[in-house]
Amino acid sequence: FTLTVYNNTFVKNYCNIHNARVGETGTRIFKNNLCQDNSGGGDYSDTGGGFGTTANNISEDATSPDASFRNKTVSFVDEDNDDFHLAGNDANARNAGEDLSATFTDDIDGQTRGYRGWDIGADETFTSTMIDAPLTNKMTDGLVGHWTFNGGDMDWSSTTAEVLDRSGNSNNGNVTNFGQEAVTGGISGQALGFDGVDDIISVSSASGLPNTIGSVSFWLYPRSIGVQDESYWAIYNDPIEDVFQLYTS
């Protein structure tokens, strides 16, 4: 026979895993098991001639069959109240397991493992962070215009230059036909919402802006789909020429 013991969590047992062969022969495989807080019998106990094939089995004491995983304390969400999901700040079991996706893919809660690496034990942690701030690794060198729309880069007290240009070229923009009510969240930091009818930002003094060859980078989130010639985002000179248009349909 073949015995496989994968990705289990054992806590507060007299002996968390006891390997005993009683007249049996066969293959034993122990991987990614997590044992903590035994009550006297050891996290791992062997009276059967060895655990066989092992990998990445954690013990809080010195009994793990995998030497580098001994004497490791694992942090749980709420051990006192028997919540043995891994804590988000755990440093010993998270992302420390062997990838066993060829055998199975889900944790005890039915969540898919392996997003950032396999965890040891029955639970796979998933942590996320909400970030609503300007990017710190943005490309800013050589820009002729840089309009972030972030709070600190808008001057609503002005009547002609509400949108500040952070490229250093003073190509500030004038908001026309809308105001602070258009402020909304963007993919990073703040954005402005345009009504798709007559909301524009004009740059009246922009001699440094290219009107032939140049690159434009921006984030756009269309809320509705129109038809050609009626629903588009555009950059143009006044009088209208050298138009760059992005249609949403």
Coordinates of N, CA and C in Angstrom, one line a residue:
F1 N 0.8 -1.2 0.0 CA 0.0 0.0 0.0 C 0.9 1.2 0.0
T2 N 0.3 2.4 -0.4 CA 0.9 3.7 -0.3 C 0.1 4.6 0.6
L3 N 0.7 5.2 1.6 CA 0.1 6.1 2.5 C 0.6 7.5 2.2
T4 N -0.2 8.4 1.8 CA 0.2 9.8 1.6 C -0.5 10.7 2.6
V5 N 0.3 11.5 3.3 CA -0.2 12.4 4.3 C 0.3 13.8 3.9
Y6 N -0.6 14.6 3.3 CA -0.2 15.9 2.7 C -1.0 17.1 3.4
N7 N -0.3 18.1 3.7 CA -0.9 19.4 4.0 C -2.0 19.3 5.1
N8 N -1.7 18.7 6.2 CA -2.6 18.7 7.4 C -2.1 19.6 8.5
T9 N -3.0 20.1 9.3 CA -2.6 20.9 10.5 C -3.1 20.1 11.7
F10 N -2.1 19.8 12.6 CA -2.4 19.1 13.9 C -1.9 20.0 15.0
V11 N -2.9 20.3 15.9 CA -2.6 21.2 17.1 C -3.2 20.6 18.4
K12 N -2.4 20.7 19.4 CA -2.9 20.4 20.8 C -3.3 18.9 21.0
N13 N -2.6 18.1 20.3 CA -2.8 16.6 20.5 C -1.6 16.1 21.4
Y14 N -1.8 15.0 22.1 CA -0.7 14.4 22.9 C 0.5 14.2 22.0
C15 N 0.2 13.5 20.9 CA 1.2 13.3 19.8 C 0.5 13.6 18.5
N16 N 1.0 14.6 17.9 CA 0.3 15.1 16.7 C 0.3 14.2 15.5
I17 N 1.5 13.6 15.2 CA 1.6 12.5 14.2 C 2.4 11.4 14.7
H18 N 1.8 10.2 14.8 CA 2.5 9.0 15.3 C 2.6 8.0 14.2
N19 N 3.8 7.6 13.8 CA 4.0 6.7 12.7 C 4.4 5.3 13.4
A20 N 3.5 4.3 13.2 CA 3.7 3.0 13.8 C 3.3 1.9 12.7
R21 N 4.3 1.1 12.4 CA 4.0 0.0 11.5 C 3.8 -1.3 12.3
V22 N 2.6 -1.8 12.1 CA 2.3 -3.0 12.9 C 2.1 -4.2 11.8
G23 N 3.2 -4.8 11.5 CA 3.2 -5.9 10.6 C 2.8 -5.5 9.1
E24 N 3.0 -4.2 8.8 CA 2.6 -3.7 7.5 C 3.9 -3.3 6.7
T25 N 3.9 -3.5 5.5 CA 5.0 -3.0 4.6 C 4.3 -2.1 3.5
G26 N 5.0 -1.2 3.0 CA 4.4 -0.3 2.0 C 5.2 1.0 2.0
T27 N 4.6 2.0 1.2 CA 5.3 3.3 1.0 C 4.5 4.3 1.9
R28 N 5.3 5.1 2.6 CA 4.8 6.2 3.4 C 5.4 7.5 2.9
I29 N 4.5 8.5 2.7 CA 4.9 9.8 2.2 C 4.3 10.9 3.1
F30 N 5.1 11.7 3.7 CA 4.6 12.8 4.6 C 5.2 14.1 4.0
K31 N 4.3 15.1 3.6 CA 4.7 16.4 3.1 C 3.8 17.5 3.6
N32 N 4.4 18.6 3.8 CA 3.7 19.9 4.1 C 2.8 19.8 5.3
N33 N 3.1 18.9 6.3 CA 2.3 18.8 7.5 C 2.8 19.8 8.6
L34 N 1.8 20.3 9.3 CA 2.1 21.3 10.3 C 1.7 20.8 11.7
C35 N 2.6 20.7 12.6 CA 2.3 20.2 14.0 C 2.8 21.2 15.0
Q36 N 1.9 21.5 15.9 CA 2.2 22.5 17.0 C 1.6 22.1 18.3
D37 N 2.2 22.6 19.3 CA 1.6 22.6 20.7 C 1.1 21.2 21.1
N38 N 2.0 20.2 21.0 CA 1.7 18.9 21.5 C 1.6 18.9 23.1
S39 N 0.9 17.9 23.7 CA 0.8 17.9 25.1 C 1.7 16.9 25.8
G40 N 2.7 16.5 25.2 CA 3.7 15.6 25.9 C 4.3 14.5 25.0
G41 N 3.6 14.2 23.9 CA 4.1 13.0 23.2 C 4.9 13.4 22.0
G42 N 5.2 14.7 21.8 CA 6.0 15.1 20.6 C 5.1 15.4 19.4
D43 N 5.6 16.3 18.6 CA 4.8 16.7 17.4 C 4.9 15.5 16.4
Y44 N 6.0 14.9 16.3 CA 6.1 13.7 15.5 C 6.7 12.6 16.3
S45 N 6.1 11.4 16.2 CA 6.7 10.2 16.9 C 6.7 9.0 16.0
D46 N 7.8 8.3 16.0 CA 8.0 7.2 15.1 C 8.4 5.9 15.8
T47 N 7.6 4.9 15.8 CA 8.0 3.6 16.3 C 7.8 2.6 15.2
G48 N 7.8 3.0 13.9 CA 7.6 2.1 12.9 C 8.7 2.0 11.8
G49 N 9.9 2.5 12.2 CA 11.0 2.3 11.3 C 11.2 3.4 10.3
G50 N 10.6 4.6 10.6 CA 10.9 5.7 9.7 C 9.6 6.2 9.0
F51 N 9.6 7.5 8.7 CA 8.5 8.1 8.0 C 8.5 7.9 6.5
G52 N 9.5 7.3 6.0 CA 9.6 7.2 4.5 C 10.0 8.4 3.8
T53 N 9.3 8.8 2.8 CA 9.6 10.0 2.0 C 9.0 11.2 2.7
T54 N 9.8 12.2 3.0 CA 9.2 13.4 3.7 C 9.7 14.7 3.1
A55 N 9.0 15.8 3.3 CA 9.4 17.1 2.8 C 8.6 18.2 3.5
N56 N 9.2 19.2 4.1 CA 8.6 20.4 4.5 C 7.5 20.2 5.6
N57 N 7.8 19.3 6.6 CA 7.0 19.0 7.7 C 7.4 19.9 8.9
I58 N 6.6 20.8 9.4 CA 7.0 21.7 10.5 C 6.6 21.0 11.8
S59 N 7.6 21.2 12.8 CA 7.3 20.9 14.2 C 7.7 22.1 15.0
E60 N 6.9 22.3 16.1 CA 7.3 23.3 17.1 C 8.4 22.8 18.0
D61 N 8.6 21.5 18.1 CA 9.7 20.9 18.9 C 10.7 20.4 17.9
A62 N 11.6 19.5 18.3 CA 12.7 19.1 17.5 C 12.5 17.7 16.9
T63 N 11.2 17.4 16.6 CA 10.9 16.0 16.2 C 10.5 15.9 14.7
S64 N 10.5 17.0 14.0 CA 10.1 16.8 12.5 C 11.1 15.9 11.8
P65 N 10.7 15.1 10.9 CA 11.6 14.3 10.1 C 12.5 15.1 9.2
D66 N 12.1 16.4 9.0 CA 12.8 17.3 8.1 C 13.6 18.3 9.0
A67 N 14.9 18.2 9.1 CA 15.7 18.9 10.1 C 15.5 20.4 10.0
S68 N 15.4 21.0 8.8 CA 15.4 22.4 8.7 C 14.0 23.0 9.1
F69 N 13.0 22.1 9.3 CA 11.7 22.5 9.7 C 11.4 22.3 11.2
R70 N 12.4 22.0 12.0 CA 12.2 21.8 13.4 C 12.2 23.1 14.1
N71 N 11.6 23.1 15.3 CA 11.6 24.2 16.2 C 11.1 25.5 15.5
K72 N 10.0 25.3 14.9 CA 9.3 26.5 14.2 C 8.0 26.7 14.8
T73 N 7.8 27.9 15.3 CA 6.5 28.3 15.8 C 5.7 29.0 14.8
V74 N 4.5 28.5 14.6 CA 3.6 29.1 13.5 C 2.5 30.0 14.1
S75 N 2.2 31.1 13.5 CA 1.2 32.0 14.0 C -0.1 31.7 13.3
F76 N -1.2 31.6 14.2 CA -2.5 31.3 13.7 C -3.4 32.6 13.9
V77 N -4.5 32.6 13.2 CA -5.5 33.7 13.3 C -5.9 33.9 14.8
D78 N -6.4 32.8 15.4 CA -6.8 32.9 16.8 C -6.8 31.5 17.4
E79 N -5.6 31.1 17.9 CA -5.4 29.8 18.4 C -6.2 29.6 19.7
D80 N -6.3 30.6 20.5 CA -7.1 30.5 21.8 C -8.5 30.0 21.5
N81 N -9.1 30.4 20.4 CA -10.5 30.1 20.1 C -10.5 29.1 18.9
D82 N -9.4 28.3 18.8 CA -9.4 27.2 17.8 C -9.6 27.6 16.4
D83 N -9.1 28.8 16.0 CA -9.1 29.2 14.6 C -7.6 29.0 14.1
F84 N -7.4 27.9 13.4 CA -6.1 27.5 13.0 C -5.7 27.9 11.6
H85 N -6.5 28.9 11.0 CA -6.0 29.4 9.8 C -4.7 30.2 10.0
L86 N -3.9 30.2 9.0 CA -2.6 30.9 9.2 C -2.8 32.4 9.2
A87 N -2.1 33.0 10.2 CA -2.1 34.4 10.3 C -1.4 35.1 9.1
G88 N -1.8 36.2 8.7 CA -1.2 36.9 7.6 C 0.3 37.3 7.8
N89 N 0.7 37.4 9.1 CA 2.1 37.7 9.4 C 2.9 36.5 9.7
D90 N 2.4 35.3 9.5 CA 3.2 34.1 9.8 C 4.4 34.1 9.0
A91 N 5.6 33.7 9.6 CA 6.8 33.7 8.8 C 7.4 32.3 8.6
N92 N 6.7 31.2 9.1 CA 7.3 29.9 9.0 C 6.5 28.9 8.1
A93 N 5.2 29.1 8.0 CA 4.5 28.1 7.2 C 4.0 28.7 5.9
R94 N 3.8 30.0 5.8 CA 3.3 30.7 4.6 C 4.4 30.6 3.5
N95 N 4.0 30.1 2.3 CA 4.9 30.1 1.2 C 6.1 29.2 1.4
A96 N 6.0 28.3 2.4 CA 7.2 27.4 2.7 C 7.0 26.0 2.3
G97 N 5.9 25.6 1.7 CA 5.6 24.3 1.4 C 6.1 23.8 0.0
E98 N 6.0 22.5 -0.2 CA 6.4 22.0 -1.5 C 5.1 22.0 -2.4
D99 N 5.3 22.4 -3.7 CA 4.2 22.4 -4.6 C 3.7 21.0 -4.9
L100 N 2.4 20.7 -4.5 CA 1.8 19.4 -4.7 C 0.6 19.5 -5.6
S101 N 0.7 20.5 -6.5 CA -0.5 20.7 -7.4 C -0.7 19.6 -8.4
A102 N 0.3 18.7 -8.6 CA 0.0 17.6 -9.4 C -0.9 16.6 -8.8
T103 N -1.1 16.7 -7.4 CA -1.9 15.8 -6.7 C -3.3 16.4 -6.3
F104 N -3.2 17.7 -5.8 CA -4.4 18.4 -5.5 C -4.1 19.9 -5.5
T105 N -5.2 20.7 -5.5 CA -5.0 22.2 -5.7 C -5.7 23.0 -4.6
D106 N -6.6 22.5 -3.9 CA -7.4 23.3 -3.0 C -7.0 23.1 -1.5
D107 N -7.2 24.2 -0.7 CA -7.0 24.0 0.8 C -8.2 23.6 1.5
I108 N -8.3 23.6 2.8 CA -9.4 23.1 3.6 C -10.6 23.9 3.3
D109 N -10.5 25.1 2.9 CA -11.7 26.0 2.6 C -12.1 26.0 1.2
G110 N -11.5 25.2 0.4 CA -11.8 25.1 -1.0 C -11.1 26.2 -1.9
Q111 N -10.2 26.9 -1.3 CA -9.5 28.0 -2.0 C -8.3 27.4 -2.8
T112 N -8.1 27.9 -4.0 CA -7.0 27.4 -4.8 C -5.6 27.8 -4.2
R113 N -4.7 26.8 -4.1 CA -3.4 27.0 -3.6 C -2.5 27.5 -4.6
G114 N -1.3 28.1 -4.2 CA -0.2 28.4 -5.1 C -0.2 29.7 -5.7
Y115 N -1.0 30.7 -5.2 CA -1.0 32.0 -5.8 C 0.4 32.6 -5.7
R116 N 1.0 32.6 -4.5 CA 2.3 33.1 -4.3 C 3.3 32.0 -3.9
G117 N 2.8 30.8 -3.8 CA 3.7 29.7 -3.2 C 2.8 28.9 -2.3
W118 N 3.1 27.6 -2.1 CA 2.3 26.7 -1.3 C 2.6 27.0 0.2
D119 N 1.6 27.0 1.0 CA 1.7 27.1 2.4 C 1.8 25.7 3.0
I120 N 2.4 25.6 4.2 CA 2.4 24.3 4.9 C 1.1 24.3 5.8
G121 N 0.5 23.1 5.9 CA -0.7 22.9 6.7 C -1.9 22.9 5.8
A122 N -3.1 22.8 6.5 CA -4.4 22.7 5.8 C -4.8 24.0 5.2
D123 N -4.4 25.1 5.7 CA -4.9 26.4 5.2 C -3.9 27.1 4.2
E124 N -4.4 27.7 3.2 CA -3.6 28.6 2.3 C -4.1 30.0 2.6
T125 N -3.1 30.9 3.0 CA -3.5 32.3 3.3 C -3.6 33.1 2.0
F126 N -4.5 34.0 2.1 CA -4.6 35.0 1.0 C -4.7 36.4 1.6
T127 N -3.7 37.2 1.4 CA -3.7 38.6 1.9 C -3.8 39.5 0.8
S128 N -4.4 40.7 1.0 CA -4.5 41.7 0.0 C -4.4 43.1 0.6
T129 N -3.9 44.0 -0.2 CA -3.7 45.4 0.3 C -4.4 46.4 -0.6
M130 N -5.2 47.3 -0.1 CA -5.8 48.3 -0.9 C -4.9 49.5 -1.0
I131 N -4.5 49.8 -2.2 CA -3.5 50.9 -2.4 C -4.2 52.0 -3.2
D132 N -4.3 53.2 -2.7 CA -4.9 54.3 -3.4 C -3.9 55.5 -3.3
A133 N -2.8 55.4 -4.0 CA -1.8 56.4 -3.9 C -1.1 56.5 -5.2
P134 N -0.4 57.6 -5.5 CA 0.3 57.7 -6.7 C 1.4 56.7 -6.8
L135 N 1.7 56.2 -8.0 CA 2.8 55.2 -8.2 C 4.1 55.9 -7.9
T136 N 5.0 55.1 -7.3 CA 6.3 55.7 -6.9 C 7.4 55.3 -7.9
N137 N 7.1 54.4 -8.8 CA 8.1 54.0 -9.8 C 7.6 54.5 -11.2
K138 N 7.0 55.6 -11.3 CA 6.5 56.1 -12.6 C 7.7 56.7 -13.4
M139 N 7.5 56.8 -14.7 CA 8.5 57.4 -15.6 C 8.2 58.9 -15.7
T140 N 9.0 59.7 -15.3 CA 8.8 61.2 -15.4 C 9.8 61.9 -16.2
D141 N 11.0 61.3 -16.4 CA 12.0 62.1 -17.1 C 11.6 62.4 -18.6
G142 N 11.9 63.6 -19.0 CA 11.6 64.0 -20.4 C 10.2 64.3 -20.8
L143 N 9.3 64.3 -19.8 CA 7.9 64.6 -20.1 C 7.7 66.1 -20.4
V144 N 6.8 66.3 -21.4 CA 6.4 67.7 -21.7 C 5.1 68.1 -21.0
G145 N 4.4 67.1 -20.5 CA 3.2 67.4 -19.8 C 2.9 66.2 -18.9
H146 N 2.5 66.5 -17.6 CA 2.2 65.4 -16.7 C 1.1 65.9 -15.8
W147 N -0.1 65.4 -16.0 CA -1.3 65.8 -15.3 C -1.8 64.6 -14.5
T148 N -1.6 64.6 -13.2 CA -2.0 63.4 -12.4 C -3.5 63.4 -12.0
F149 N -4.1 64.6 -11.9 CA -5.4 64.9 -11.3 C -5.5 64.5 -9.8
N150 N -4.4 64.3 -9.2 CA -4.4 64.0 -7.7 C -4.7 65.3 -7.0
G151 N -5.2 65.1 -5.7 CA -5.7 66.2 -4.9 C -4.7 67.3 -4.9
G152 N -3.4 67.0 -4.6 CA -2.4 68.0 -4.5 C -2.0 68.7 -5.8
D153 N -2.5 68.1 -6.9 CA -2.1 68.6 -8.2 C -3.3 69.3 -8.9
M154 N -4.3 69.6 -8.1 CA -5.5 70.4 -8.6 C -5.6 71.7 -7.8
D155 N -5.7 72.8 -8.5 CA -5.9 74.1 -7.8 C -7.3 74.6 -8.2
W156 N -8.3 74.2 -7.3 CA -9.7 74.6 -7.6 C -9.9 76.0 -7.3
S157 N -9.0 76.7 -6.7 CA -9.2 78.2 -6.4 C -8.9 79.0 -7.7
S158 N -8.2 78.4 -8.7 CA -7.9 79.0 -9.9 C -9.1 79.0 -10.9
T159 N -9.2 79.9 -11.8 CA -10.3 79.9 -12.8 C -9.8 79.6 -14.2
T160 N -8.4 79.5 -14.3 CA -7.9 79.2 -15.6 C -6.8 78.1 -15.6
A161 N -6.4 77.7 -14.4 CA -5.3 76.7 -14.4 C -5.5 75.7 -13.2
E162 N -6.7 75.0 -13.3 CA -7.0 74.1 -12.1 C -6.1 72.9 -12.2
V163 N -5.8 72.4 -13.4 CA -5.0 71.1 -13.5 C -3.6 71.5 -13.6
L164 N -2.8 71.2 -12.6 CA -1.4 71.6 -12.6 C -0.5 70.6 -13.3
D165 N 0.4 71.1 -14.1 CA 1.3 70.2 -14.9 C 2.5 70.0 -14.0
R166 N 2.8 68.7 -13.7 CA 3.9 68.3 -12.8 C 5.2 67.9 -13.6
S167 N 5.2 68.2 -14.9 CA 6.4 67.9 -15.7 C 7.5 69.0 -15.5
G168 N 7.1 70.2 -15.0 CA 8.0 71.3 -14.8 C 7.9 72.3 -16.0
N169 N 7.0 72.0 -16.9 CA 6.9 72.9 -18.1 C 5.7 73.9 -18.0
S170 N 5.0 73.9 -16.9 CA 3.9 74.8 -16.6 C 2.8 74.7 -17.7
N171 N 2.6 73.6 -18.3 CA 1.4 73.4 -19.2 C 0.2 73.1 -18.4
N172 N -0.2 74.1 -17.6 CA -1.4 73.8 -16.7 C -2.7 73.9 -17.5
G173 N -3.7 73.1 -17.1 CA -4.9 73.0 -17.8 C -6.1 73.7 -17.2
N174 N -7.0 74.2 -18.0 CA -8.2 74.9 -17.6 C -9.4 74.0 -17.7
V175 N -10.0 73.7 -16.5 CA -11.2 72.9 -16.5 C -12.4 73.7 -17.0
T176 N -13.1 73.1 -18.0 CA -14.3 73.8 -18.6 C -15.5 72.9 -18.5
N177 N -16.6 73.5 -18.0 CA -17.9 72.9 -18.0 C -18.1 71.9 -16.8
F178 N -17.1 71.8 -15.9 CA -17.4 70.9 -14.8 C -16.4 71.4 -13.6
G179 N -16.6 70.9 -12.4 CA -15.8 71.3 -11.3 C -15.5 70.1 -10.4
Q180 N -15.4 70.4 -9.1 CA -15.0 69.4 -8.1 C -15.9 68.2 -8.0
E181 N -17.2 68.4 -8.4 CA -18.1 67.3 -8.4 C -17.7 66.1 -9.3
A182 N -16.7 66.4 -10.2 CA -16.2 65.4 -11.1 C -15.1 64.5 -10.5
V183 N -14.6 64.9 -9.3 CA -13.5 64.1 -8.7 C -14.0 62.7 -8.3
T184 N -13.2 61.7 -8.7 CA -13.5 60.3 -8.4 C -12.2 59.6 -8.2
G185 N -12.3 58.3 -7.8 CA -11.2 57.5 -7.6 C -10.6 56.9 -9.0
G186 N -9.3 56.9 -9.1 CA -8.7 56.3 -10.3 C -8.0 55.0 -10.0
I187 N -7.3 54.5 -11.0 CA -6.5 53.3 -10.8 C -5.4 53.5 -9.8
S188 N -4.9 54.7 -9.7 CA -3.9 55.1 -8.7 C -4.1 56.5 -8.4
G189 N -4.6 56.8 -7.1 CA -4.8 58.1 -6.7 C -6.2 58.6 -7.2
Q190 N -6.2 59.9 -7.6 CA -7.5 60.6 -8.0 C -7.7 60.7 -9.5
A191 N -8.9 60.7 -9.9 CA -9.2 60.9 -11.3 C -10.3 61.9 -11.5
L192 N -10.6 62.3 -12.7 CA -11.8 63.2 -13.0 C -12.7 62.5 -13.9
G193 N -14.0 62.7 -13.7 CA -15.1 62.1 -14.5 C -15.6 63.1 -15.5
F194 N -15.6 62.7 -16.8 CA -16.1 63.6 -17.9 C -17.5 63.1 -18.3
D195 N -18.3 64.1 -18.6 CA -19.7 63.7 -19.0 C -19.9 63.2 -20.4
G196 N -18.8 63.3 -21.2 CA -18.9 62.8 -22.6 C -19.7 63.7 -23.5
V197 N -20.0 64.9 -23.0 CA -20.7 65.9 -23.8 C -19.9 67.1 -24.1
D198 N -19.6 67.9 -23.0 CA -18.9 69.1 -23.2 C -17.8 69.4 -22.2
D199 N -17.5 68.4 -21.4 CA -16.4 68.5 -20.4 C -15.0 68.4 -21.0
I200 N -14.2 69.5 -20.9 CA -12.9 69.4 -21.5 C -11.9 70.1 -20.5
I201 N -10.6 69.8 -20.8 CA -9.5 70.5 -20.1 C -8.6 71.0 -21.2
S202 N -8.5 72.4 -21.2 CA -7.7 73.0 -22.3 C -6.4 73.6 -21.7
V203 N -5.4 73.5 -22.6 CA -4.1 74.0 -22.2 C -3.8 75.2 -23.2
S204 N -3.9 76.4 -22.7 CA -3.9 77.5 -23.6 C -2.5 77.9 -24.1
S205 N -1.5 77.7 -23.2 CA -0.1 78.0 -23.6 C 0.7 76.7 -23.5
A206 N 0.8 76.1 -24.7 CA 1.5 74.8 -24.7 C 2.4 74.7 -25.9
S207 N 3.3 75.6 -26.0 CA 4.2 75.6 -27.2 C 5.1 74.4 -27.2
G208 N 5.4 73.8 -26.0 CA 6.3 72.7 -25.9 C 5.6 71.4 -26.2
L209 N 4.3 71.4 -26.3 CA 3.6 70.1 -26.6 C 3.7 69.7 -28.1
P210 N 4.1 68.5 -28.4 CA 4.2 68.1 -29.8 C 2.9 68.0 -30.5
N211 N 2.9 68.5 -31.8 CA 1.7 68.4 -32.6 C 1.9 67.5 -33.8
T212 N 3.0 66.8 -33.8 CA 3.3 65.9 -35.0 C 3.6 64.5 -34.4
I213 N 4.7 64.3 -33.8 CA 5.1 63.0 -33.3 C 5.3 63.1 -31.8
G214 N 4.7 62.2 -31.1 CA 4.8 62.1 -29.6 C 4.1 60.9 -29.1
S215 N 4.3 60.7 -27.8 CA 3.6 59.5 -27.2 C 2.7 60.0 -26.1
V216 N 1.6 59.3 -25.9 CA 0.6 59.7 -24.9 C 0.3 58.4 -24.1
S217 N 0.3 58.6 -22.7 CA 0.0 57.5 -21.8 C -1.1 58.0 -20.9
F218 N -2.1 57.2 -20.6 CA -3.2 57.7 -19.7 C -4.0 56.5 -19.3
W219 N -4.8 56.7 -18.2 CA -5.7 55.7 -17.7 C -7.1 56.2 -18.0
L220 N -8.0 55.3 -18.7 CA -9.3 55.7 -19.1 C -10.3 54.6 -18.6
Y221 N -11.4 55.0 -18.0 CA -12.4 54.0 -17.6 C -13.7 54.5 -18.2
P222 N -14.1 54.0 -19.4 CA -15.4 54.4 -19.9 C -16.6 53.7 -19.2
R223 N -17.6 54.6 -18.8 CA -18.7 54.1 -18.1 C -19.9 53.7 -19.0
S224 N -19.8 54.2 -20.2 CA -20.9 53.8 -21.2 C -20.3 53.8 -22.6
I225 N -21.0 53.1 -23.5 CA -20.5 52.9 -24.9 C -21.4 53.7 -25.8
G226 N -20.8 54.6 -26.6 CA -21.5 55.4 -27.5 C -21.3 54.9 -29.0
V227 N -21.4 55.8 -29.9 CA -21.2 55.4 -31.3 C -20.1 56.3 -31.9
Q228 N -19.5 55.9 -33.0 CA -18.4 56.7 -33.6 C -18.9 58.1 -33.8
D229 N -18.0 59.1 -33.6 CA -18.2 60.5 -33.8 C -19.0 61.1 -32.6
E230 N -19.5 60.3 -31.7 CA -20.2 60.8 -30.6 C -19.6 60.4 -29.2
S231 N -18.8 59.4 -29.1 CA -18.2 59.0 -27.9 C -16.7 58.7 -28.1
Y232 N -15.9 59.7 -27.8 CA -14.5 59.4 -27.9 C -13.7 60.4 -27.0
W233 N -12.5 60.0 -26.8 CA -11.5 60.8 -26.0 C -10.6 61.4 -27.0
A234 N -10.3 62.7 -26.9 CA -9.5 63.3 -27.9 C -8.5 64.3 -27.4
I235 N -7.4 64.5 -28.1 CA -6.4 65.6 -27.9 C -6.3 66.3 -29.3
Y236 N -6.5 67.7 -29.2 CA -6.4 68.4 -30.5 C -5.9 69.8 -30.3
N237 N -5.4 70.4 -31.4 CA -5.1 71.8 -31.4 C -6.3 72.7 -31.7
D238 N -6.3 73.9 -31.3 CA -7.4 74.8 -31.6 C -6.8 75.9 -32.5
P239 N -7.3 76.1 -33.7 CA -8.5 75.4 -34.3 C -8.2 73.9 -34.5
I240 N -9.3 73.1 -34.5 CA -9.2 71.7 -34.5 C -8.4 71.2 -35.6
E241 N -7.2 70.6 -35.3 CA -6.4 70.0 -36.3 C -5.4 69.1 -35.5
D242 N -4.8 68.2 -36.3 CA -3.8 67.3 -35.6 C -4.5 66.6 -34.5
V243 N -5.7 66.0 -34.8 CA -6.5 65.4 -33.7 C -6.1 63.9 -33.4
F244 N -5.9 63.6 -32.1 CA -5.7 62.3 -31.7 C -7.0 61.9 -31.0
Q245 N -7.7 60.8 -31.5 CA -9.0 60.4 -31.0 C -8.9 58.9 -30.6
L246 N -9.6 58.6 -29.4 CA -9.7 57.2 -29.0 C -11.2 57.0 -28.9
Y247 N -11.7 56.1 -29.8 CA -13.2 55.8 -29.7 C -13.5 54.7 -28.7
T248 N -14.6 54.8 -28.1 CA -15.0 53.8 -27.1 C -16.0 52.8 -27.7
S249 N -16.1 52.9 -29.0 CA -17.0 51.9 -29.7 C -16.4 51.5 -31.0

